[in-house]
Amino acid sequence: MNKMSVTLSLCIGLLSGCSGNGSKSSETTDQIIRVEEALKQPEKILLSDIGKEVVYVPLETTDSSLVSISSSSTMRLLDDMILIGTKNHPIKVFDKKTGHYLREIGKIGNGPGEYADGAFFHIDAKTQNIYVEVNPCQRHIYSKDGNLIKTITYNSPIGVLTSPLFLDEILYSFVTIPSPATTCFSEIYDLRTQTKLDSLKLSDNNIPASEIEMVMPFSGMEMFGGRSFMMKIKNQTWTFGSRENPPFWSYKDELRLKDVYNDTVFTIKNSFSDMQPRYIFDLGKWGGFKRYETEDYMSDKLIITRILETDNLIYFNMIQNMYNLNNWIKRNWPPMYCGIYNKKDGTIKVEETLNIKNDKIAFPDFSIYNVSNNGELIACYQAESLIEARENIPESDQPDWLKNLKEDDNPVIMIIK
């Protein structure tokens, strides 16, 4: 199938669930991300591969600013702020340059302007407003100064799991795990006028009507984007979806869309009738699967679980043999990969690890946590790990913040440009 010469109707069909098998394209080869080829010669991914400039931001430590960042926390960047949300705690806001603690956003509770979980929030890259979940169809909207603007209620497509993106007061929602009642995969909804602008209708009828037999949550692990689920249907097939790692993302002024079970990254101009293929992941023999597959069929397949885009590269994570439940129960983790695709020269590196080597300073390996709308990759170091690494760095090479770091200090955020 020639994915790059796809028509609109085929684009919509692809989003219903078909991972490509590495077929050739009539377009330029710099839009093909040749994963199968890169897996033949895995290469170590270094910090210098993913960014030219690195900024370390030690978060101010006070009684009111203490945060515990883990893979189940949520960390996002505004233009000038770092926001960190954790379960059962209000969202904390820090200055992006200095790490100075600024404020909390709202309060934990059930009253007006309150919310139950500080980890469930998104930001609007255009307005810089903060959308905090009250329930799956209701959000408090705060300004970055912490003021409650309003509370909105809206409709989302029906599904087991739905993931949102808020952009310029427009909600882009995508059903990552459909249900038998699902009639469309995605909707574009104007939050100002409370009207649906467009929808991507379900174009096939292969959603299993069987009952759900098992749901396995992945509450942490950055490679899943946070709060993801693996679900088994009674017909013995499995599927996977994420709540906080949306198929939609905003890069600069472009809107991207990639479903887990489709090999193509689309750019959406104004509506679903104007979707253009931008990148294709060529998985070759490691691809070729649908939204619902058996454990045996997926034993050697690679699922791309997360994509983060910057000015120069596309960073992605993959997992092999995901649906082998016994391996998860025995903590015999399946093969997990990270990869980078250079948008400038078309080169690609893939490595069987989730960690990237810091080759700029003798700090521990790290994993990518998130990306900002401006293309800044975000990572995090716990204070104790840097204190241990400090012992092997000459004092003359240590920045002042590292010299003064204490074990009970807040984490240090790494911003990679």
Short mmCIF file of C-alpha atoms in Angstrom, two decimals:
data_model
loop_
_atom_site.label_atom_id
_atom_site.label_comp_id
_atom_site.label_asym_id
_atom_site.label_seq_id
_atom_site.Cartn_x
_atom_site.Cartn_y
_atom_site.Cartn_z
CA MET A 1 0.00 0.00 0.00
CA ASN A 2 1.41 3.39 -0.99
CA LYS A 3 0.81 5.40 2.17
CA MET A 4 2.11 8.76 0.97
CA SER A 5 -0.15 8.89 -2.09
CA VAL A 6 -3.13 8.26 0.12
CA THR A 7 -6.50 9.87 -0.53
CA LEU A 8 -8.61 11.41 2.22
CA SER A 9 -10.91 8.41 2.43
CA LEU A 10 -7.93 6.12 2.86
CA CYS A 11 -6.45 8.48 5.48
CA ILE A 12 -9.58 8.04 7.55
CA GLY A 13 -9.50 4.30 6.98
CA LEU A 14 -5.91 4.12 8.15
CA LEU A 15 -6.83 5.78 11.43
CA SER A 16 -9.23 2.95 12.08
CA GLY A 17 -6.27 0.73 12.77
CA CYS A 18 -3.56 -0.55 10.47
CA SER A 19 0.15 -0.38 11.21
CA GLY A 20 2.19 -0.19 8.04
CA ASN A 21 4.42 -2.90 6.71
CA GLY A 22 7.17 -0.73 5.30
CA SER A 23 5.91 -0.36 1.74
CA LYS A 24 7.67 2.14 -0.51
CA SER A 25 6.56 5.70 -1.07
CA SER A 26 6.44 7.96 -4.11
CA GLU A 27 7.40 10.94 -1.97
CA THR A 28 10.86 12.06 -0.89
CA THR A 29 12.67 9.58 1.32
CA ASP A 30 13.40 12.14 4.06
CA GLN A 31 9.80 11.65 5.20
CA ILE A 32 10.28 7.93 5.77
CA ILE A 33 11.49 6.96 9.24
CA ARG A 34 13.19 3.64 8.49
CA VAL A 35 12.95 1.87 11.83
CA GLU A 36 13.47 -1.65 10.46
CA GLU A 37 16.74 -0.61 8.82
CA ALA A 38 17.98 1.15 11.96
CA LEU A 39 17.29 -1.93 14.11
CA LYS A 40 19.88 -3.87 12.10
CA GLN A 41 22.61 -1.66 13.59
CA PRO A 42 21.46 -0.21 16.93
CA GLU A 43 23.38 2.88 18.07
CA LYS A 44 23.82 4.52 21.45
CA ILE A 45 21.77 7.71 21.74
CA LEU A 46 23.61 10.59 23.40
CA LEU A 47 22.50 13.89 24.86
CA SER A 48 24.52 15.62 22.13
CA ASP A 49 22.37 13.81 19.55
CA ILE A 50 19.14 15.36 20.76
CA GLY A 51 20.07 18.96 21.60
CA LYS A 52 22.76 21.60 21.27
CA GLU A 53 21.85 23.59 24.39
CA VAL A 54 21.11 22.16 27.83
CA VAL A 55 19.77 24.19 30.75
CA TYR A 56 19.61 22.79 34.30
CA VAL A 57 16.94 24.35 36.50
CA PRO A 58 17.16 23.43 40.22
CA LEU A 59 13.66 23.86 41.64
CA GLU A 60 13.54 26.04 44.75
CA THR A 61 13.02 24.02 47.92
CA THR A 62 10.72 25.44 50.59
CA ASP A 63 8.02 23.95 52.78
CA SER A 64 5.36 25.03 50.30
CA SER A 65 7.23 24.15 47.10
CA LEU A 66 8.19 20.52 47.80
CA VAL A 67 7.39 18.21 44.88
CA SER A 68 8.01 14.55 44.25
CA ILE A 69 8.47 13.95 40.54
CA SER A 70 8.00 10.40 39.34
CA SER A 71 6.94 8.76 36.11
CA SER A 72 3.31 9.08 37.24
CA SER A 73 3.59 12.84 37.76
CA THR A 74 2.78 15.41 35.08
CA MET A 75 5.35 18.03 34.08
CA ARG A 76 4.66 20.65 31.40
CA LEU A 77 6.30 23.86 30.23
CA LEU A 78 4.72 27.20 29.49
CA ASP A 79 6.79 29.86 27.75
CA ASP A 80 8.23 31.08 31.06
CA MET A 81 7.10 28.54 33.66
CA ILE A 82 7.45 24.92 34.74
CA LEU A 83 4.27 23.24 35.99
CA ILE A 84 4.37 20.05 38.02
CA GLY A 85 1.31 18.07 39.05
CA THR A 86 1.21 15.07 41.37
CA LYS A 87 -1.61 12.98 42.78
CA ASN A 88 -3.45 14.51 45.76
CA HIS A 89 -1.46 17.77 45.56
CA PRO A 90 -2.17 21.09 43.82
CA ILE A 91 -0.18 21.95 40.71
CA LYS A 92 3.07 23.75 41.57
CA VAL A 93 4.45 26.53 39.37
CA PHE A 94 8.14 27.43 39.09
CA ASP A 95 10.01 30.06 37.10
CA LYS A 96 11.46 28.41 34.01
CA LYS A 97 14.79 30.26 34.15
CA THR A 98 15.56 30.45 37.87
CA GLY A 99 13.52 27.57 39.34
CA HIS A 100 12.04 30.04 41.84
CA TYR A 101 8.74 28.81 43.31
CA LEU A 102 5.86 31.03 42.20
CA ARG A 103 2.50 29.61 43.27
CA GLU A 104 -0.02 26.81 43.35
CA ILE A 105 -2.82 26.46 40.82
CA GLY A 106 -6.15 25.92 42.59
CA LYS A 107 -6.70 23.53 45.48
CA ILE A 108 -7.37 19.84 46.04
CA GLY A 109 -10.99 19.18 46.98
CA ASN A 110 -14.55 19.01 45.70
CA GLY A 111 -15.56 22.64 46.06
CA PRO A 112 -15.75 25.43 43.47
CA GLY A 113 -12.43 25.81 41.65
CA GLU A 114 -11.06 22.67 43.30
CA TYR A 115 -10.04 19.35 41.77
CA ALA A 116 -9.23 15.84 42.96
CA ASP A 117 -5.90 15.09 41.29
CA GLY A 118 -3.12 17.53 40.41
CA ALA A 119 -1.63 15.15 37.83
CA PHE A 120 -4.56 15.54 35.42
CA PHE A 121 -3.95 18.82 33.64
CA HIS A 122 -3.07 20.16 30.20
CA ILE A 123 -1.95 23.52 28.88
CA ASP A 124 -3.07 25.52 25.88
CA ALA A 125 0.10 26.45 24.03
CA LYS A 126 -1.60 29.43 22.35
CA THR A 127 -3.42 31.05 25.28
CA GLN A 128 -1.05 29.72 27.99
CA ASN A 129 -4.12 28.77 30.02
CA ILE A 130 -4.16 25.66 32.21
CA TYR A 131 -6.94 23.07 31.91
CA VAL A 132 -7.37 20.97 35.07
CA GLU A 133 -9.66 17.95 34.96
CA VAL A 134 -12.65 17.85 37.29
CA ASN A 135 -14.15 14.84 35.54
CA PRO A 136 -13.73 13.44 31.99
CA CYS A 137 -16.14 16.05 30.57
CA GLN A 138 -15.40 19.03 32.82
CA ARG A 139 -12.35 21.25 33.32
CA HIS A 140 -11.37 24.25 35.39
CA ILE A 141 -9.52 26.80 33.26
CA TYR A 142 -6.86 28.82 35.10
CA SER A 143 -4.61 31.60 33.87
CA LYS A 144 -0.90 31.03 34.35
CA ASP A 145 -1.13 33.55 37.20
CA GLY A 146 -3.33 31.06 39.04
CA ASN A 147 -6.67 32.82 38.60
CA LEU A 148 -9.71 30.68 37.88
CA ILE A 149 -11.12 31.91 34.55
CA LYS A 150 -14.11 29.59 34.29
CA THR A 151 -15.29 26.01 34.49
CA ILE A 152 -16.37 24.34 31.26
CA THR A 153 -18.42 21.25 30.50
CA TYR A 154 -18.18 19.64 27.09
CA ASN A 155 -18.94 16.47 25.13
CA SER A 156 -16.28 13.97 24.13
CA PRO A 157 -16.44 11.04 21.72
CA ILE A 158 -17.64 7.84 23.38
CA GLY A 159 -14.93 5.30 24.14
CA VAL A 160 -13.18 3.34 26.87
CA LEU A 161 -10.30 5.84 26.85
CA THR A 162 -10.16 9.32 25.30
CA SER A 163 -7.19 11.68 25.11
CA PRO A 164 -7.45 15.49 24.74
CA LEU A 165 -5.42 18.34 23.31
CA PHE A 166 -6.38 21.96 24.06
CA LEU A 167 -5.19 24.54 21.55
CA ASP A 168 -6.41 28.14 21.16
CA GLU A 169 -9.62 27.27 23.06
CA ILE A 170 -10.32 24.37 20.71
CA LEU A 171 -10.54 20.81 22.07
CA TYR A 172 -9.10 18.05 19.91
CA SER A 173 -10.16 14.72 21.39
CA PHE A 174 -9.24 11.22 20.21
CA VAL A 175 -10.56 7.83 21.31
CA THR A 176 -7.47 5.75 21.99
CA ILE A 177 -9.46 2.68 23.11
CA PRO A 178 -12.86 2.48 21.39
CA SER A 179 -15.93 0.74 22.76
CA PRO A 180 -18.82 -0.92 20.87
CA ALA A 181 -20.68 2.39 21.30
CA THR A 182 -17.93 4.41 19.58
CA THR A 183 -19.13 6.08 16.38
CA CYS A 184 -16.18 8.42 15.72
CA PHE A 185 -12.51 8.38 16.58
CA SER A 186 -12.02 12.10 16.97
CA GLU A 187 -13.83 15.41 17.35
CA ILE A 188 -12.83 19.06 17.08
CA TYR A 189 -14.85 21.12 19.54
CA ASP A 190 -14.97 24.92 20.00
CA LEU A 191 -14.96 25.57 23.75
CA ARG A 192 -15.99 29.21 23.31
CA THR A 193 -19.19 28.52 21.39
CA GLN A 194 -19.74 24.97 22.72
CA THR A 195 -20.11 23.64 19.19
CA LYS A 196 -18.63 20.65 17.38
CA LEU A 197 -16.59 21.79 14.40
CA ASP A 198 -15.65 18.46 12.84
CA SER A 199 -15.43 14.74 13.51
CA LEU A 200 -13.54 11.74 12.18
CA LYS A 201 -16.12 9.03 11.78
CA LEU A 202 -15.45 5.39 12.47
CA SER A 203 -15.02 3.83 9.04
CA ASP A 204 -15.10 0.15 9.91
CA ASN A 205 -16.98 -2.21 12.19
CA ASN A 206 -14.13 -4.18 13.71
CA ILE A 207 -14.62 -2.94 17.29
CA PRO A 208 -15.11 -6.14 19.31
CA ALA A 209 -18.49 -6.33 20.95
CA SER A 210 -17.20 -8.87 23.47
CA GLU A 211 -16.96 -7.99 27.12
CA ILE A 212 -13.74 -6.66 28.58
CA GLU A 213 -11.89 -9.47 30.33
CA MET A 214 -8.97 -7.55 31.80
CA VAL A 215 -7.56 -4.02 32.04
CA MET A 216 -3.90 -3.56 32.94
CA PRO A 217 -2.88 0.03 33.82
CA PHE A 218 0.57 1.49 33.23
CA SER A 219 0.40 4.30 35.77
CA GLY A 220 4.02 5.32 35.30
CA MET A 221 6.83 4.72 32.81
CA GLU A 222 7.59 7.75 30.68
CA MET A 223 7.67 5.66 27.51
CA PHE A 224 3.90 5.25 27.71
CA GLY A 225 3.31 8.97 28.25
CA GLY A 226 1.67 8.29 31.61
CA ARG A 227 -1.68 6.72 32.49
CA SER A 228 -1.92 4.15 29.73
CA PHE A 229 -3.84 0.90 29.61
CA MET A 230 -3.60 -2.52 28.00
CA MET A 231 -6.99 -4.19 27.60
CA LYS A 232 -7.95 -7.80 26.87
CA ILE A 233 -11.26 -8.64 25.21
CA LYS A 234 -13.02 -11.97 25.75
CA ASN A 235 -12.35 -12.89 22.12
CA GLN A 236 -8.68 -13.21 23.22
CA THR A 237 -7.48 -10.06 21.47
CA TRP A 238 -5.66 -7.17 23.11
CA THR A 239 -5.42 -3.44 22.51
CA PHE A 240 -3.53 -0.50 24.00
CA GLY A 241 -4.26 3.20 24.54
CA SER A 242 -3.06 6.23 26.47
CA ARG A 243 -4.97 8.97 28.23
CA GLU A 244 -2.20 11.51 28.74
CA ASN A 245 -0.14 10.89 25.58
CA PRO A 246 -2.49 12.31 22.95
CA PRO A 247 -2.41 11.26 19.29
CA PHE A 248 -2.71 15.01 18.61
CA TRP A 249 0.19 17.33 19.30
CA SER A 250 1.02 20.90 18.42
CA TYR A 251 4.40 21.68 16.93
CA LYS A 252 4.98 25.40 16.38
CA ASP A 253 1.97 26.38 14.23
CA GLU A 254 1.27 22.91 12.90
CA LEU A 255 -1.18 20.35 14.26
CA ARG A 256 -0.04 16.71 14.05
CA LEU A 257 -2.01 13.48 14.39
CA LYS A 258 -0.79 9.90 14.70
CA ASP A 259 -2.79 6.97 15.98
CA VAL A 260 -0.82 4.17 17.66
CA TYR A 261 -2.16 1.68 15.11
CA ASN A 262 -1.29 3.71 12.03
CA ASP A 263 2.22 4.21 10.68
CA THR A 264 1.63 7.76 9.38
CA VAL A 265 1.98 11.15 11.06
CA PHE A 266 -0.55 13.54 9.52
CA THR A 267 -0.59 17.33 9.50
CA ILE A 268 -4.09 18.79 9.84
CA LYS A 269 -4.57 22.19 8.25
CA ASN A 270 -8.11 23.27 9.08
CA SER A 271 -10.22 20.13 9.37
CA PHE A 272 -10.16 16.38 8.86
CA SER A 273 -10.88 17.02 5.19
CA ASP A 274 -7.44 18.62 4.93
CA MET A 275 -5.12 15.97 6.37
CA GLN A 276 -1.71 15.58 4.76
CA PRO A 277 0.80 12.76 5.44
CA ARG A 278 4.02 14.18 6.89
CA TYR A 279 6.09 11.24 8.18
CA ILE A 280 5.83 7.46 7.83
CA PHE A 281 7.31 4.95 10.28
CA ASP A 282 8.65 2.03 8.25
CA LEU A 283 8.54 -0.88 10.72
CA GLY A 284 8.91 -3.54 8.05
CA LYS A 285 8.46 -7.02 9.48
CA TRP A 286 8.00 -5.52 12.97
CA GLY A 287 4.77 -3.79 11.84
CA GLY A 288 1.68 -4.97 10.02
CA PHE A 289 -0.83 -5.23 12.88
CA LYS A 290 -4.29 -3.90 13.60
CA ARG A 291 -5.94 -2.30 16.63
CA TYR A 292 -7.00 -5.67 18.06
CA GLU A 293 -4.57 -8.59 17.89
CA THR A 294 -3.77 -11.76 19.81
CA GLU A 295 -0.81 -12.14 22.14
CA ASP A 296 0.85 -14.67 19.82
CA TYR A 297 0.55 -12.47 16.74
CA MET A 298 2.13 -9.50 18.55
CA SER A 299 5.02 -11.51 20.05
CA ASP A 300 7.61 -9.91 17.73
CA LYS A 301 5.78 -6.70 16.77
CA LEU A 302 6.83 -3.21 17.79
CA ILE A 303 4.24 -0.72 19.04
CA ILE A 304 5.24 2.95 18.93
CA THR A 305 3.94 4.22 22.25
CA ARG A 306 5.06 7.86 22.20
CA ILE A 307 6.30 10.56 19.80
CA LEU A 308 7.84 13.91 20.77
CA GLU A 309 8.77 16.48 18.10
CA THR A 310 11.38 19.25 18.22
CA ASP A 311 12.87 21.59 15.62
CA ASN A 312 15.51 19.07 14.63
CA LEU A 313 14.22 15.62 15.45
CA ILE A 314 11.41 13.25 16.24
CA TYR A 315 11.98 11.25 19.43
CA PHE A 316 9.96 8.06 19.84
CA ASN A 317 9.57 5.04 22.11
CA MET A 318 8.66 1.50 21.12
CA ILE A 319 7.84 -1.73 22.93
CA GLN A 320 7.98 -5.30 21.65
CA ASN A 321 5.77 -8.23 22.69
CA MET A 322 3.60 -5.86 24.75
CA TYR A 323 0.65 -8.23 25.13
CA ASN A 324 2.57 -11.00 26.92
CA LEU A 325 0.80 -10.76 30.27
CA ASN A 326 2.98 -13.39 32.00
CA ASN A 327 6.09 -11.32 31.38
CA TRP A 328 4.53 -8.29 33.06
CA ILE A 329 3.34 -10.36 36.04
CA LYS A 330 6.82 -11.85 36.51
CA ARG A 331 8.41 -8.40 36.02
CA ASN A 332 10.27 -9.81 33.05
CA TRP A 333 10.04 -6.57 31.12
CA PRO A 334 9.59 -6.79 27.35
CA PRO A 335 12.14 -5.12 25.05
CA MET A 336 11.75 -1.34 25.13
CA TYR A 337 13.38 1.07 22.71
CA CYS A 338 14.02 4.74 22.16
CA GLY A 339 14.77 6.25 18.79
CA ILE A 340 15.53 9.59 17.17
CA TYR A 341 14.91 10.70 13.61
CA ASN A 342 16.88 13.71 12.38
CA LYS A 343 14.47 15.91 10.41
CA LYS A 344 17.34 17.74 8.71
CA ASP A 345 19.31 14.86 7.17
CA GLY A 346 16.94 11.88 7.51
CA THR A 347 19.27 9.80 9.70
CA ILE A 348 17.87 7.58 12.44
CA LYS A 349 19.20 5.96 15.60
CA VAL A 350 17.43 3.25 17.59
CA GLU A 351 18.60 1.61 20.82
CA GLU A 352 17.10 -1.02 23.13
CA THR A 353 16.91 1.17 26.21
CA LEU A 354 14.82 3.97 27.62
CA ASN A 355 17.86 5.87 28.87
CA ILE A 356 20.02 8.45 27.11
CA LYS A 357 23.67 8.93 27.99
CA ASN A 358 24.65 12.38 29.22
CA ASP A 359 27.90 12.93 27.30
CA LYS A 360 28.17 16.61 28.22
CA ILE A 361 28.81 16.14 31.94
CA ALA A 362 29.30 13.10 34.19
CA PHE A 363 25.65 12.91 35.23
CA PRO A 364 23.63 9.67 35.20
CA ASP A 365 21.74 8.48 32.14
CA PHE A 366 18.26 9.97 31.86
CA SER A 367 14.94 9.41 30.11
CA ILE A 368 12.89 12.00 28.25
CA TYR A 369 9.82 13.08 30.17
CA ASN A 370 7.95 15.41 27.84
CA VAL A 371 8.29 18.14 25.21
CA SER A 372 7.08 21.73 25.11
CA ASN A 373 5.18 23.32 22.24
CA ASN A 374 8.41 25.17 21.42
CA GLY A 375 10.26 21.89 20.90
CA GLU A 376 12.15 21.77 24.20
CA LEU A 377 12.68 18.25 25.54
CA ILE A 378 12.25 17.87 29.29
CA ALA A 379 14.02 15.50 31.68
CA CYS A 380 14.46 15.35 35.44
CA TYR A 381 17.23 14.43 37.89
CA GLN A 382 16.58 13.63 41.52
CA ALA A 383 18.89 15.58 43.85
CA GLU A 384 20.45 12.48 45.43
CA SER A 385 21.56 11.09 42.06
CA LEU A 386 23.36 14.34 41.21
CA ILE A 387 25.01 14.51 44.62
CA GLU A 388 26.41 11.05 44.04
CA ALA A 389 27.62 12.05 40.56
CA ARG A 390 29.15 15.23 41.99
CA GLU A 391 31.82 13.19 43.74
CA ASN A 392 33.33 12.33 40.35
CA ILE A 393 33.30 15.86 38.95
CA PRO A 394 36.21 18.23 39.72
CA GLU A 395 35.00 21.09 41.92
CA SER A 396 36.28 23.60 39.38
CA ASP A 397 33.88 22.12 36.80
CA GLN A 398 30.84 22.17 39.06
CA PRO A 399 28.28 24.95 38.62
CA ASP A 400 27.32 26.76 41.82
CA TRP A 401 23.89 25.15 41.99
CA LEU A 402 25.49 21.69 41.95
CA LYS A 403 27.96 22.61 44.70
CA ASN A 404 25.09 23.77 46.91
CA LEU A 405 22.70 20.90 46.19
CA LYS A 406 21.41 18.94 49.21
CA GLU A 407 19.85 15.48 49.36
CA ASP A 408 16.41 16.70 50.43
CA ASP A 409 16.26 19.40 47.75
CA ASN A 410 13.65 19.43 45.03
CA PRO A 411 14.53 17.75 41.70
CA VAL A 412 16.56 19.46 38.99
CA ILE A 413 14.81 19.93 35.66
CA MET A 414 16.83 19.53 32.46
CA ILE A 415 15.59 21.47 29.42
CA ILE A 416 17.14 20.41 26.12
CA LYS A 417 16.97 22.71 23.10
#
